[in-house]
Amino acid sequence: MAKAMPKTPLLDQLESGPWPSFVTGLKRLAKAEDKPYADMMKDLLGQLEHSYETRKGYWKGGTVGVFGYGAGVIPRFSEVAEKYPASKEFHTLRVMPPAGMHYTTDLLRQMCDVWERHGSGLIAFHGQSGDIMFQGTSSEKVQGAFDELNEMGFDLGGAGAGVRTSVSCVGAARCEQSCFDEAKAMRRVVNAFLDDMHRPSLPYKFKFKFAGCANDCANAIHRADMAVIGTWKDDMRVNQAEVQAYVKKNGRKQMIDQVIRMCPTEALSLNDDDSLDVDNKSCVRCMHCINVLTKALKPGKERGAAILVGGKRTLKIGDQMGTVVVPFHKLDTDEDYEALVELAKKVVEFFAENALEHERCGEMIERIGLVNFLEGIELDLDPNMIRHPRTNSYVRIDGWDAEVQKWNARKKSAAE
Ligand code: SF4
Ligand code: SF4
């Protein structure tokens, strides 16, 4: 006889707001009596309600995996399994998504079918690291689910202390702001680290993320240990007729209040004839004006990416955004992409050798100093590698002349 639906008065309240609730989704799966996972989802709802009543979580970890992999499955064992036996194991498979997260509807249907056969039917597109999260299966079904997904061309993503699944914005495939081929960069870098992803052997997790411009739809700057974020080197492209059309339609006040005055470096000025002047030397490529004037403004033609290292959420020390270590990396030719992979390898190698156990790359840099890190990955110091403007007005200037000469010599040799 089929299990009865559990009473869930606390969870029901989550369905009362204006937004779609995950509780509705869980109930739909629990009511699918013809599916093998219906009882599992009923017990899952029961355990969740119990958690809300007691204000305690009842999942504990363990060890579950598939052959040849040391990562990719997040084990979840219930501590209240006697009361909710059907959901006593509720493991998650982290599966690497395609770059830019492009799927055909046929492929999505196939994925749903796999998870109806082997799991709970519950899939999250996508987790914070970018993985597809196939949530809820038992230890004995993990291998079968992975085999079918692998047959379709998918691979398990990262977990634990290794290189994690990467993510790129949709970028060049659909977005006019894209400054490099994000999918290509992600694929090249990820393919170079598959071993580290499958068999974690680093001091702690390491994430790459790729965003085509400073809008950073991939959350790269504050989540990635190494973030590759599109930018440009030459002048922003301006279509003055479109600027004037925008001002005519929306008025000078809106143009001044929402574009000119919002520029963080005061690089914009509006002329009497409603045309726009851009001080490209002051522009920090933040994308704000381009986002507002999408018809009139475009990134320049000499495009590439800034590379930042050390972004992360709160751990031993608080949240950190990545620090620019390469202000502009050209990404046109195959060699440019190869150079990106080489830099990524140096960063990961240095991290592997120098980070403490359970220490993210940004924390390691904070501990040993940015200068030592840059030396370790063989990058020359550059005044653009600042985290924020200096706050101390007292400056020691001994040795400056020699540094200026070195800087000028480097600039000269780079230009030749
Ligand atoms: Fe487009 Fe930039 Fe967002 Fe990528 S990060 S999707 S290029 S706006
Ligand atoms: Fe200013 Fe940002 Fe526009 Fe550059 S991109 S001109 S910094 S608003």
PDB file of C-alpha atoms in Angstrom, residues 154-296:
ATOM      1  CA  PHE A 154      28.545  14.061 -19.278  1.00  0.00           C
ATOM      2  CA  ASP A 155      31.151  13.879 -16.567  1.00  0.00           C
ATOM      3  CA  LEU A 156      30.979  14.123 -12.800  1.00  0.00           C
ATOM      4  CA  GLY A 157      31.884  17.530 -11.420  1.00  0.00           C
ATOM      5  CA  GLY A 158      34.165  18.458  -8.591  1.00  0.00           C
ATOM      6  CA  ALA A 159      33.721  18.199  -4.861  1.00  0.00           C
ATOM      7  CA  GLY A 160      36.172  18.125  -1.991  1.00  0.00           C
ATOM      8  CA  ALA A 161      39.688  19.534  -2.003  1.00  0.00           C
ATOM      9  CA  GLY A 162      40.325  19.637  -5.727  1.00  0.00           C
ATOM     10  CA  VAL A 163      39.655  21.667  -8.844  1.00  0.00           C
ATOM     11  CA  ARG A 164      35.919  22.238  -8.961  1.00  0.00           C
ATOM     12  CA  THR A 165      33.513  22.232 -11.843  1.00  0.00           C
ATOM     13  CA  SER A 166      33.848  25.438 -13.765  1.00  0.00           C
ATOM     14  CA  VAL A 167      31.247  27.838 -15.095  1.00  0.00           C
ATOM     15  CA  SER A 168      31.136  30.353 -17.926  1.00  0.00           C
ATOM     16  CA  CYS A 169      28.530  32.928 -18.845  1.00  0.00           C
ATOM     17  CA  VAL A 170      26.531  32.369 -22.030  1.00  0.00           C
ATOM     18  CA  GLY A 171      28.752  35.044 -23.559  1.00  0.00           C
ATOM     19  CA  ALA A 172      29.851  34.901 -27.159  1.00  0.00           C
ATOM     20  CA  ALA A 173      27.034  32.524 -28.116  1.00  0.00           C
ATOM     21  CA  ARG A 174      24.315  35.088 -27.511  1.00  0.00           C
ATOM     22  CA  CYS A 175      25.599  38.225 -25.789  1.00  0.00           C
ATOM     23  CA  GLU A 176      26.871  41.294 -27.622  1.00  0.00           C
ATOM     24  CA  GLN A 177      29.016  42.396 -24.656  1.00  0.00           C
ATOM     25  CA  SER A 178      31.240  39.326 -24.785  1.00  0.00           C
ATOM     26  CA  CYS A 179      34.961  40.142 -25.030  1.00  0.00           C
ATOM     27  CA  PHE A 180      36.328  36.625 -25.634  1.00  0.00           C
ATOM     28  CA  ASP A 181      35.207  33.085 -26.358  1.00  0.00           C
ATOM     29  CA  GLU A 182      34.214  32.041 -22.825  1.00  0.00           C
ATOM     30  CA  ALA A 183      33.186  28.511 -23.765  1.00  0.00           C
ATOM     31  CA  LYS A 184      36.522  27.868 -25.451  1.00  0.00           C
ATOM     32  CA  ALA A 185      38.495  29.287 -22.510  1.00  0.00           C
ATOM     33  CA  MET A 186      36.520  27.217 -20.006  1.00  0.00           C
ATOM     34  CA  ARG A 187      36.848  24.017 -21.981  1.00  0.00           C
ATOM     35  CA  ARG A 188      40.581  24.448 -22.521  1.00  0.00           C
ATOM     36  CA  VAL A 189      41.236  25.151 -18.844  1.00  0.00           C
ATOM     37  CA  VAL A 190      38.901  22.454 -17.486  1.00  0.00           C
ATOM     38  CA  ASN A 191      40.342  19.820 -19.811  1.00  0.00           C
ATOM     39  CA  ALA A 192      43.804  20.597 -18.446  1.00  0.00           C
ATOM     40  CA  PHE A 193      42.645  19.848 -14.885  1.00  0.00           C
ATOM     41  CA  LEU A 194      40.379  16.818 -15.276  1.00  0.00           C
ATOM     42  CA  ASP A 195      42.626  14.655 -13.146  1.00  0.00           C
ATOM     43  CA  ASP A 196      42.554  17.180 -10.280  1.00  0.00           C
ATOM     44  CA  MET A 197      38.794  17.350 -10.633  1.00  0.00           C
ATOM     45  CA  HIS A 198      38.180  13.612 -10.537  1.00  0.00           C
ATOM     46  CA  ARG A 199      40.734  12.805  -7.853  1.00  0.00           C
ATOM     47  CA  PRO A 200      41.060  15.764  -5.460  1.00  0.00           C
ATOM     48  CA  SER A 201      44.593  16.229  -4.152  1.00  0.00           C
ATOM     49  CA  LEU A 202      44.849  19.966  -3.380  1.00  0.00           C
ATOM     50  CA  PRO A 203      44.922  21.625   0.068  1.00  0.00           C
ATOM     51  CA  TYR A 204      41.387  22.863  -0.558  1.00  0.00           C
ATOM     52  CA  LYS A 205      38.912  23.594  -3.353  1.00  0.00           C
ATOM     53  CA  PHE A 206      39.951  25.644  -6.379  1.00  0.00           C
ATOM     54  CA  LYS A 207      37.434  27.228  -8.757  1.00  0.00           C
ATOM     55  CA  PHE A 208      37.789  28.734 -12.226  1.00  0.00           C
ATOM     56  CA  LYS A 209      35.056  30.950 -13.644  1.00  0.00           C
ATOM     57  CA  PHE A 210      34.762  32.773 -16.955  1.00  0.00           C
ATOM     58  CA  ALA A 211      32.693  35.914 -17.599  1.00  0.00           C
ATOM     59  CA  GLY A 212      32.708  37.707 -20.923  1.00  0.00           C
ATOM     60  CA  CYS A 213      32.606  41.232 -19.468  1.00  0.00           C
ATOM     61  CA  ALA A 214      32.550  43.128 -16.197  1.00  0.00           C
ATOM     62  CA  ASN A 215      28.818  42.442 -15.787  1.00  0.00           C
ATOM     63  CA  ASP A 216      30.149  39.117 -14.556  1.00  0.00           C
ATOM     64  CA  CYS A 217      27.071  36.931 -15.061  1.00  0.00           C
ATOM     65  CA  ALA A 218      29.210  33.983 -13.885  1.00  0.00           C
ATOM     66  CA  ASN A 219      29.779  35.504 -10.379  1.00  0.00           C
ATOM     67  CA  ALA A 220      33.466  35.082 -11.083  1.00  0.00           C
ATOM     68  CA  ILE A 221      35.031  37.963  -9.173  1.00  0.00           C
ATOM     69  CA  HIS A 222      33.724  36.970  -5.749  1.00  0.00           C
ATOM     70  CA  ARG A 223      33.468  33.189  -6.133  1.00  0.00           C
ATOM     71  CA  ALA A 224      36.417  32.073  -8.256  1.00  0.00           C
ATOM     72  CA  ASP A 225      39.962  31.405  -7.097  1.00  0.00           C
ATOM     73  CA  MET A 226      40.917  32.325 -10.651  1.00  0.00           C
ATOM     74  CA  ALA A 227      38.465  34.551 -12.523  1.00  0.00           C
ATOM     75  CA  VAL A 228      38.780  35.374 -16.214  1.00  0.00           C
ATOM     76  CA  ILE A 229      36.700  38.468 -16.923  1.00  0.00           C
ATOM     77  CA  GLY A 230      36.358  40.073 -20.353  1.00  0.00           C
ATOM     78  CA  THR A 231      37.548  43.624 -20.971  1.00  0.00           C
ATOM     79  CA  TRP A 232      38.993  45.743 -23.757  1.00  0.00           C
ATOM     80  CA  LYS A 233      42.112  47.810 -24.266  1.00  0.00           C
ATOM     81  CA  ASP A 234      41.330  50.406 -26.923  1.00  0.00           C
ATOM     82  CA  ASP A 235      38.563  53.026 -26.954  1.00  0.00           C
ATOM     83  CA  MET A 236      34.914  52.246 -26.325  1.00  0.00           C
ATOM     84  CA  ARG A 237      32.896  52.423 -29.567  1.00  0.00           C
ATOM     85  CA  VAL A 238      30.366  55.263 -29.599  1.00  0.00           C
ATOM     86  CA  ASN A 239      27.533  55.781 -32.054  1.00  0.00           C
ATOM     87  CA  GLN A 240      26.777  59.490 -31.511  1.00  0.00           C
ATOM     88  CA  ALA A 241      23.499  59.396 -33.500  1.00  0.00           C
ATOM     89  CA  GLU A 242      22.184  56.713 -31.124  1.00  0.00           C
ATOM     90  CA  VAL A 243      23.379  58.706 -28.089  1.00  0.00           C
ATOM     91  CA  GLN A 244      21.447  61.720 -29.361  1.00  0.00           C
ATOM     92  CA  ALA A 245      18.391  59.572 -30.084  1.00  0.00           C
ATOM     93  CA  TYR A 246      18.527  58.271 -26.457  1.00  0.00           C
ATOM     94  CA  VAL A 247      18.716  61.830 -25.072  1.00  0.00           C
ATOM     95  CA  LYS A 248      15.878  62.964 -27.330  1.00  0.00           C
ATOM     96  CA  LYS A 249      13.677  60.113 -26.142  1.00  0.00           C
ATOM     97  CA  ASN A 250      14.552  60.162 -22.432  1.00  0.00           C
ATOM     98  CA  GLY A 251      15.682  63.749 -21.803  1.00  0.00           C
ATOM     99  CA  ARG A 252      19.010  65.249 -20.680  1.00  0.00           C
ATOM    100  CA  LYS A 253      18.097  64.843 -16.991  1.00  0.00           C
ATOM    101  CA  GLN A 254      17.804  61.070 -17.249  1.00  0.00           C
ATOM    102  CA  MET A 255      21.000  60.887 -19.297  1.00  0.00           C
ATOM    103  CA  ILE A 256      22.888  62.946 -16.713  1.00  0.00           C
ATOM    104  CA  ASP A 257      21.360  61.309 -13.608  1.00  0.00           C
ATOM    105  CA  GLN A 258      21.500  57.699 -14.763  1.00  0.00           C
ATOM    106  CA  VAL A 259      24.526  57.572 -17.006  1.00  0.00           C
ATOM    107  CA  ILE A 260      26.928  60.510 -16.717  1.00  0.00           C
ATOM    108  CA  ARG A 261      26.825  60.834 -12.917  1.00  0.00           C
ATOM    109  CA  MET A 262      26.832  57.069 -12.334  1.00  0.00           C
ATOM    110  CA  CYS A 263      30.206  56.593 -14.030  1.00  0.00           C
ATOM    111  CA  PRO A 264      32.539  55.618 -11.158  1.00  0.00           C
ATOM    112  CA  THR A 265      35.515  57.503 -12.611  1.00  0.00           C
ATOM    113  CA  GLU A 266      33.722  60.562 -14.071  1.00  0.00           C
ATOM    114  CA  ALA A 267      34.898  59.562 -17.508  1.00  0.00           C
ATOM    115  CA  LEU A 268      31.757  60.723 -19.310  1.00  0.00           C
ATOM    116  CA  SER A 269      30.527  64.173 -20.305  1.00  0.00           C
ATOM    117  CA  LEU A 270      27.518  65.275 -22.306  1.00  0.00           C
ATOM    118  CA  ASN A 271      28.012  67.991 -24.910  1.00  0.00           C
ATOM    119  CA  ASP A 272      25.588  70.798 -25.770  1.00  0.00           C
ATOM    120  CA  ASP A 273      24.523  68.979 -28.934  1.00  0.00           C
ATOM    121  CA  ASP A 274      23.718  65.838 -26.837  1.00  0.00           C
ATOM    122  CA  SER A 275      26.733  63.922 -28.108  1.00  0.00           C
ATOM    123  CA  LEU A 276      28.935  62.061 -25.619  1.00  0.00           C
ATOM    124  CA  ASP A 277      32.618  62.430 -24.785  1.00  0.00           C
ATOM    125  CA  VAL A 278      34.348  59.400 -23.242  1.00  0.00           C
ATOM    126  CA  ASP A 279      37.666  59.864 -21.472  1.00  0.00           C
ATOM    127  CA  ASN A 280      38.917  56.387 -22.292  1.00  0.00           C
ATOM    128  CA  LYS A 281      42.049  56.701 -20.160  1.00  0.00           C
ATOM    129  CA  SER A 282      39.885  57.193 -17.058  1.00  0.00           C
ATOM    130  CA  CYS A 283      37.257  54.569 -17.971  1.00  0.00           C
ATOM    131  CA  VAL A 284      37.674  51.442 -15.840  1.00  0.00           C
ATOM    132  CA  ARG A 285      35.484  49.289 -18.149  1.00  0.00           C
ATOM    133  CA  CYS A 286      32.764  48.817 -15.517  1.00  0.00           C
ATOM    134  CA  MET A 287      30.077  48.363 -18.223  1.00  0.00           C
ATOM    135  CA  HIS A 288      27.511  50.673 -16.606  1.00  0.00           C
ATOM    136  CA  CYS A 289      27.097  53.165 -19.466  1.00  0.00           C
ATOM    137  CA  ILE A 290      27.173  50.367 -22.074  1.00  0.00           C
ATOM    138  CA  ASN A 291      24.425  48.505 -20.201  1.00  0.00           C
ATOM    139  CA  VAL A 292      22.184  51.578 -20.311  1.00  0.00           C
ATOM    140  CA  LEU A 293      22.984  52.754 -23.839  1.00  0.00           C
ATOM    141  CA  THR A 294      23.055  49.355 -25.512  1.00  0.00           C
ATOM    142  CA  LYS A 295      22.472  50.757 -28.994  1.00  0.00           C
ATOM    143  CA  ALA A 296      24.931  53.629 -28.685  1.00  0.00           C
TER     144      ALA A 296
END
